Coordinates of C-alpha atoms and ligand atoms in Angstrom, one line a residue:
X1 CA 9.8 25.5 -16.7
X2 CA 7.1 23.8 -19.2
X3 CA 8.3 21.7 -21.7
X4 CA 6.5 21.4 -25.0
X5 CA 7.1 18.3 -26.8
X6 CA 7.8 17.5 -30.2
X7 CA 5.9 15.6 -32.1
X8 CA 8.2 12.7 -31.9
X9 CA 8.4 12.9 -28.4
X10 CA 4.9 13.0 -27.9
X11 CA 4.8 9.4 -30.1
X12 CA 7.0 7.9 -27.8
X13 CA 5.2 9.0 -24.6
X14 CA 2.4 7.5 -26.8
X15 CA 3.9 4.4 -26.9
X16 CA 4.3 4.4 -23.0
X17 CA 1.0 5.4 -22.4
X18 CA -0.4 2.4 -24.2
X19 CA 2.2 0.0 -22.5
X20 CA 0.9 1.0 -18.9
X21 CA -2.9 1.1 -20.5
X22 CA -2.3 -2.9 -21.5
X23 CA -0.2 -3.1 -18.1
X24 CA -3.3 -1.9 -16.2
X25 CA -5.4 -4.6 -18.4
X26 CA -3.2 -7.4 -17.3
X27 CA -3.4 -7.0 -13.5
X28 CA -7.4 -5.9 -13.9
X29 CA -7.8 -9.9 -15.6
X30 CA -6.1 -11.0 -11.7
X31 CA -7.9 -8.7 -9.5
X32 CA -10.1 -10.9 -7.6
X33 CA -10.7 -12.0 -4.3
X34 CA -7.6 -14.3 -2.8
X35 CA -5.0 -12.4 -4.9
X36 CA -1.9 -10.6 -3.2
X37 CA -1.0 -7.1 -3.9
X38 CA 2.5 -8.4 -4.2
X39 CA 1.3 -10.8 -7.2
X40 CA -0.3 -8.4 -9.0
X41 CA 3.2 -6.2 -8.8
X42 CA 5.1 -9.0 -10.4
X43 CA 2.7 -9.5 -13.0
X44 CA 3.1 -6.2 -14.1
X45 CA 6.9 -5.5 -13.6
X46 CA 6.9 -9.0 -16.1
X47 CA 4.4 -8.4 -18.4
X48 CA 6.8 -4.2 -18.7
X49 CA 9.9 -6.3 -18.7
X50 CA 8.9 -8.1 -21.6
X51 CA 7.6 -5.2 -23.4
X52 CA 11.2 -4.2 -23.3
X53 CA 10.5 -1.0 -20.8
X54 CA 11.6 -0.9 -17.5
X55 CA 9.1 0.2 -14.3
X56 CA 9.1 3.5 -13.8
X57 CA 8.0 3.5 -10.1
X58 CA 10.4 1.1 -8.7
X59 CA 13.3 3.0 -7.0
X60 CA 11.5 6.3 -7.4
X61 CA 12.7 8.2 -4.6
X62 CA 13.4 4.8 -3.2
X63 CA 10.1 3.6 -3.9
X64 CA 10.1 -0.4 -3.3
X65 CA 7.6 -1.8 -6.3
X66 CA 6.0 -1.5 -9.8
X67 CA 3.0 -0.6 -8.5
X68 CA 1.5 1.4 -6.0
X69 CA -1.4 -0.4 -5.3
X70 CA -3.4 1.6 -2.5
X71 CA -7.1 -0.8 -1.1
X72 CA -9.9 1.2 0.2
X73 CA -9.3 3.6 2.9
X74 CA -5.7 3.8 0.9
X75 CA -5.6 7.4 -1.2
X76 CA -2.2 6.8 -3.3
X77 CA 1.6 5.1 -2.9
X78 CA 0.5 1.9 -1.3
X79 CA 3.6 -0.3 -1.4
X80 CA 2.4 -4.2 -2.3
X81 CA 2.6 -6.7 0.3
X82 CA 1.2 -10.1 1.4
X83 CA -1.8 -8.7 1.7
X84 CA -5.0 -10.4 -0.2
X85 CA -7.8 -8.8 -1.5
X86 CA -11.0 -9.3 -0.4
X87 CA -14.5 -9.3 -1.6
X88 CA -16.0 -5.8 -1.7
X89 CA -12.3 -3.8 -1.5
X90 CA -11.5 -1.0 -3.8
X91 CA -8.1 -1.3 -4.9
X92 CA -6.3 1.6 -6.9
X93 CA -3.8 0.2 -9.4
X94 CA -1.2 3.2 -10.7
X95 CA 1.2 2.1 -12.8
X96 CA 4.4 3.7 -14.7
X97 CA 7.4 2.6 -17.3
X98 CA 10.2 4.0 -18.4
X99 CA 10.9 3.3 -22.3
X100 CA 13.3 5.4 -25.4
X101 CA 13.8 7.8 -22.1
X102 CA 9.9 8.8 -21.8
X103 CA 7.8 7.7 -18.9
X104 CA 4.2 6.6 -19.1
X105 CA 2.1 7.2 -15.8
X106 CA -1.8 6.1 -15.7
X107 CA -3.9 4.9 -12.6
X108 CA -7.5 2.9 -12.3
X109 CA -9.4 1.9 -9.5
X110 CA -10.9 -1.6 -9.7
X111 CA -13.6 -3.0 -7.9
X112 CA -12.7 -6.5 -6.2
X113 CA -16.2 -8.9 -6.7
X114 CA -19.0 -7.1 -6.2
X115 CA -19.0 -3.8 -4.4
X116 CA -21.3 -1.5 -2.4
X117 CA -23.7 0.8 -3.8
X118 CA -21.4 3.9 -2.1
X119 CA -18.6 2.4 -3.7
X120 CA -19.6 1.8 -6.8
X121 CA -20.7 5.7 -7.1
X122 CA -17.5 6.9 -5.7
X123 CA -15.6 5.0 -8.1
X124 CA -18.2 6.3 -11.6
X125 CA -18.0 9.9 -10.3
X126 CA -14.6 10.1 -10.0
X127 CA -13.4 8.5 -13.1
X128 CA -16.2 10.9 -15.1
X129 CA -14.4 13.9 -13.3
X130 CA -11.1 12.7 -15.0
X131 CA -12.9 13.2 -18.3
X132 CA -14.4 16.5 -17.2
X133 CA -11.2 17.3 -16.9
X134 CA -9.8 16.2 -19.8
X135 CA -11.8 18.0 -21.8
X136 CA -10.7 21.1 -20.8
X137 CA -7.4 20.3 -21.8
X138 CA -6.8 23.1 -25.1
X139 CA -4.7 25.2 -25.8
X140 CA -5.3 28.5 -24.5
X141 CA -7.8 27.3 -21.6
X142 CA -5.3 28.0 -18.1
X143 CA -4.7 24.6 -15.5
X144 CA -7.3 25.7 -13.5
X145 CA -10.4 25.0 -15.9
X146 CA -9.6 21.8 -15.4
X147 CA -9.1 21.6 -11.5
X148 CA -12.2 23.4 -11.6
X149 CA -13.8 20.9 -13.8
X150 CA -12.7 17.9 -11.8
X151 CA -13.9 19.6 -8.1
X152 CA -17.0 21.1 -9.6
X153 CA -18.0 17.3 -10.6
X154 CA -17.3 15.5 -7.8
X155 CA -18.2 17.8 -4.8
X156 CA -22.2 18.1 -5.3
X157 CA -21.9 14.4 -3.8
X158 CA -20.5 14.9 -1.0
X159 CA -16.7 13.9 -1.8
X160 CA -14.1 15.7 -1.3
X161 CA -10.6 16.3 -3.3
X162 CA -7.8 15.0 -1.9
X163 CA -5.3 18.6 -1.5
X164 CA -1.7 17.0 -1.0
X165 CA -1.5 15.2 -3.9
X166 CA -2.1 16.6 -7.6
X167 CA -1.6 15.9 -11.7
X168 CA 1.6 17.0 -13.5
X169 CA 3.6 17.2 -16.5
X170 CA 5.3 14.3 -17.8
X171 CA 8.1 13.9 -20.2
X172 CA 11.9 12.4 -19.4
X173 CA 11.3 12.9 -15.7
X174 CA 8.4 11.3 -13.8
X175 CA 6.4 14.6 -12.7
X176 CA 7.2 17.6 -14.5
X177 CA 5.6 20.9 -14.2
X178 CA 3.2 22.3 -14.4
X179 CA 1.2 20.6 -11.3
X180 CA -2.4 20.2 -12.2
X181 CA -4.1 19.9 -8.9
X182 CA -7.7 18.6 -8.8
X183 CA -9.4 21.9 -7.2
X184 CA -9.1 25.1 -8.2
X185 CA -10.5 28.2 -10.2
X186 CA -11.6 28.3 -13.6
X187 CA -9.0 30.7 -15.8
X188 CA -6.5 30.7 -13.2
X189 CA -2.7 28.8 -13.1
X190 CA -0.9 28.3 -16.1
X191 CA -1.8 28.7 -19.7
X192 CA -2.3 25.5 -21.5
X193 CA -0.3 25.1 -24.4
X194 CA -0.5 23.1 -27.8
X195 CA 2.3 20.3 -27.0
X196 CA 2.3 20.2 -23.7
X197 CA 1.7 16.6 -22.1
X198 CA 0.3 15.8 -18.6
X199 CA -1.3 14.0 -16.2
X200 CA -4.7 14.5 -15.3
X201 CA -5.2 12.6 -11.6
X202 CA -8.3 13.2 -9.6
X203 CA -8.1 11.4 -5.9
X204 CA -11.3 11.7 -4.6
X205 CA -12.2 10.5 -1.0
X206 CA -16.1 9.5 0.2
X207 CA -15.6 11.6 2.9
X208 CA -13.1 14.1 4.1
X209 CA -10.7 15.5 2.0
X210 CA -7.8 15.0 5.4
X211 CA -5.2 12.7 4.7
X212 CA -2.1 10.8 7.0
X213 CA 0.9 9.1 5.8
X214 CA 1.6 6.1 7.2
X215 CA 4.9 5.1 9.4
X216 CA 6.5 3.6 5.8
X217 CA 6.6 7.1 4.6
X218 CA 4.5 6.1 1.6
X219 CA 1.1 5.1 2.3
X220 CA -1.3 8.1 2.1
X221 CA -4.8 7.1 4.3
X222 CA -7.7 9.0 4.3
X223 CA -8.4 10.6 7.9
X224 CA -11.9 9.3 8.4
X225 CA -11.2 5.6 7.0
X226 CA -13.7 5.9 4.4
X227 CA -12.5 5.0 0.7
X228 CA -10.9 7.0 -1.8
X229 CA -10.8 6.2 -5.1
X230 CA -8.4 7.2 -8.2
X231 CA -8.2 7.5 -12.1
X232 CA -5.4 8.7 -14.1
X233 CA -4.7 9.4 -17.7
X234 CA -1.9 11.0 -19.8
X235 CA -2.8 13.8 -22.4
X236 CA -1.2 16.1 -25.0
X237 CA -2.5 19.5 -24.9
X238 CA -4.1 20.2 -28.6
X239 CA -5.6 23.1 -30.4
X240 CA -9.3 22.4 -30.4
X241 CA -9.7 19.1 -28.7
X242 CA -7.4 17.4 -26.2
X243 CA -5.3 13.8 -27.4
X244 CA -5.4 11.6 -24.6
X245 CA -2.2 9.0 -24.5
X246 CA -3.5 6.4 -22.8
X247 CA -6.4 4.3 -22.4
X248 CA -8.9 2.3 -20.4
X249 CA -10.3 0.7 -23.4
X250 CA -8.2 -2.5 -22.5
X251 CA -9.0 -2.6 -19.0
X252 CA -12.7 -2.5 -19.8
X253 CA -12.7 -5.2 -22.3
X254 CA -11.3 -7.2 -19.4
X255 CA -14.0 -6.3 -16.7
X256 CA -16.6 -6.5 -18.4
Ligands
MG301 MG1 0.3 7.6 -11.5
MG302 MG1 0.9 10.6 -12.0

């Protein structure tokens, strides 16, 4: 079933959505070469904790962090560890909280010092296709405009759209329906409707679209070893024009 949210709720899932936006901000000021994934984690699950929210990840079907934090060849769900970044990784950052009984749910991948011409591309393409696909987020259009959107963007350059993994509703639970996946048909799935709030996640590898999981039952890794990157906003299905939740207008005061 798909939910639509009142106008309160939506304010709430608002304020979420702008907690993990400033959340993402915060770790995206530490991301540098040296750092350990497993700082940047308690950064975050302070900076929530003092926001008065909780992290919405940690204990997530078990799920051992704040963050999954997934570097280079990693698509999604890497767990933090020891390990330290170095110069020239991609590192995704996803992030969630829990606050009034509303999650928020948003994603950005962040270059560590200065990165590779291919990288750099992979990482503008894929965040554009997020806003392809958010604007196709109105009421009336059907789930698949923007799966279309996101693939048709993305696939002219040779990437390819990660299958196992997709978008979803959000609300009191985590991932809602409907899914949202990031390939598709134009006017096919489910009918978008004013109210209805969800995330819009494109994964996008540099090379094959083949994934494995890794032995800790989280870690998704692309087949090939090549880097994937990720970007992930949280919007409310309008009449007319989409209203996205979140933001990345604090993490890119902070890289700049
Ligand atoms: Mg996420
Ligand atoms: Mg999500």
């Amino acid at each position: 079933m798909i939910t639509l949210r009142t106008d309160e709720e939506i304010e709430i899932l608002r304020e979420n959505a702008l907690l993990v936006s400033k959340t993402l901000a915060e770790v995206g000021k530490r991301i540098q070469p040296g750092v350990s994934t497993l700082e940047l984690d308690k950064l975050a699950e302070t900076f929530i904790r003092d926001h008065g929210a909780a992290p919405g990840f940690l204990g997530y079907n078990g799920f051992p962090n704040t963050l999954c934090l997934s570097v280079n060849d990693v698509v999604v769900h890497g767990i933090p560890s020891a390990y330290r970044l170095k110069e020239g990784d991609v590192i995704s950052v996803d992030c969630g909280t829990r606050y009034k009984g509303y999650y928020g749910d948003s994603a950005y991948t962040f270059a560590v010092g200065e990165i590779n011409e291919d990288a750099k591309h992979l990482l503008k393409a894929t965040k554009e296709s997020l806003f392809k696909g958010i604007a196709q987020a109105i009421d009336g259009n059907r789930v698949g405009d923007i799966s279309f959107a996101i693939q048709n963007h993305v696939e002219p350059f040779g990437y390819s759209v990660v299958r196992e993994m997709v978008g979803h509703g959000l609300g009191s639970r985590m991932h809602e329906k409907p899914d949202v996946p990031n390939f598709g048909h134009r006017g096919h799935g489910k009918r978008l409707q004013n109210g209805m709030v969800i995330c819009i996640e494109p994964m996008i590898n540099a090379g094959t679209k083949d994934v494995f999981m890794d032995e800790d039952g989280w870690t998704l890794h692309t087949r090939d070893g090549k880097k994937s990157a990720h970007y992930e906003l949280t919007v409310c299905v309008r009449k007319g024009h989409p209203d996205v939740l979140s933001t990345f207008e604090f993490i890119e005061k902070v890289i700049k």
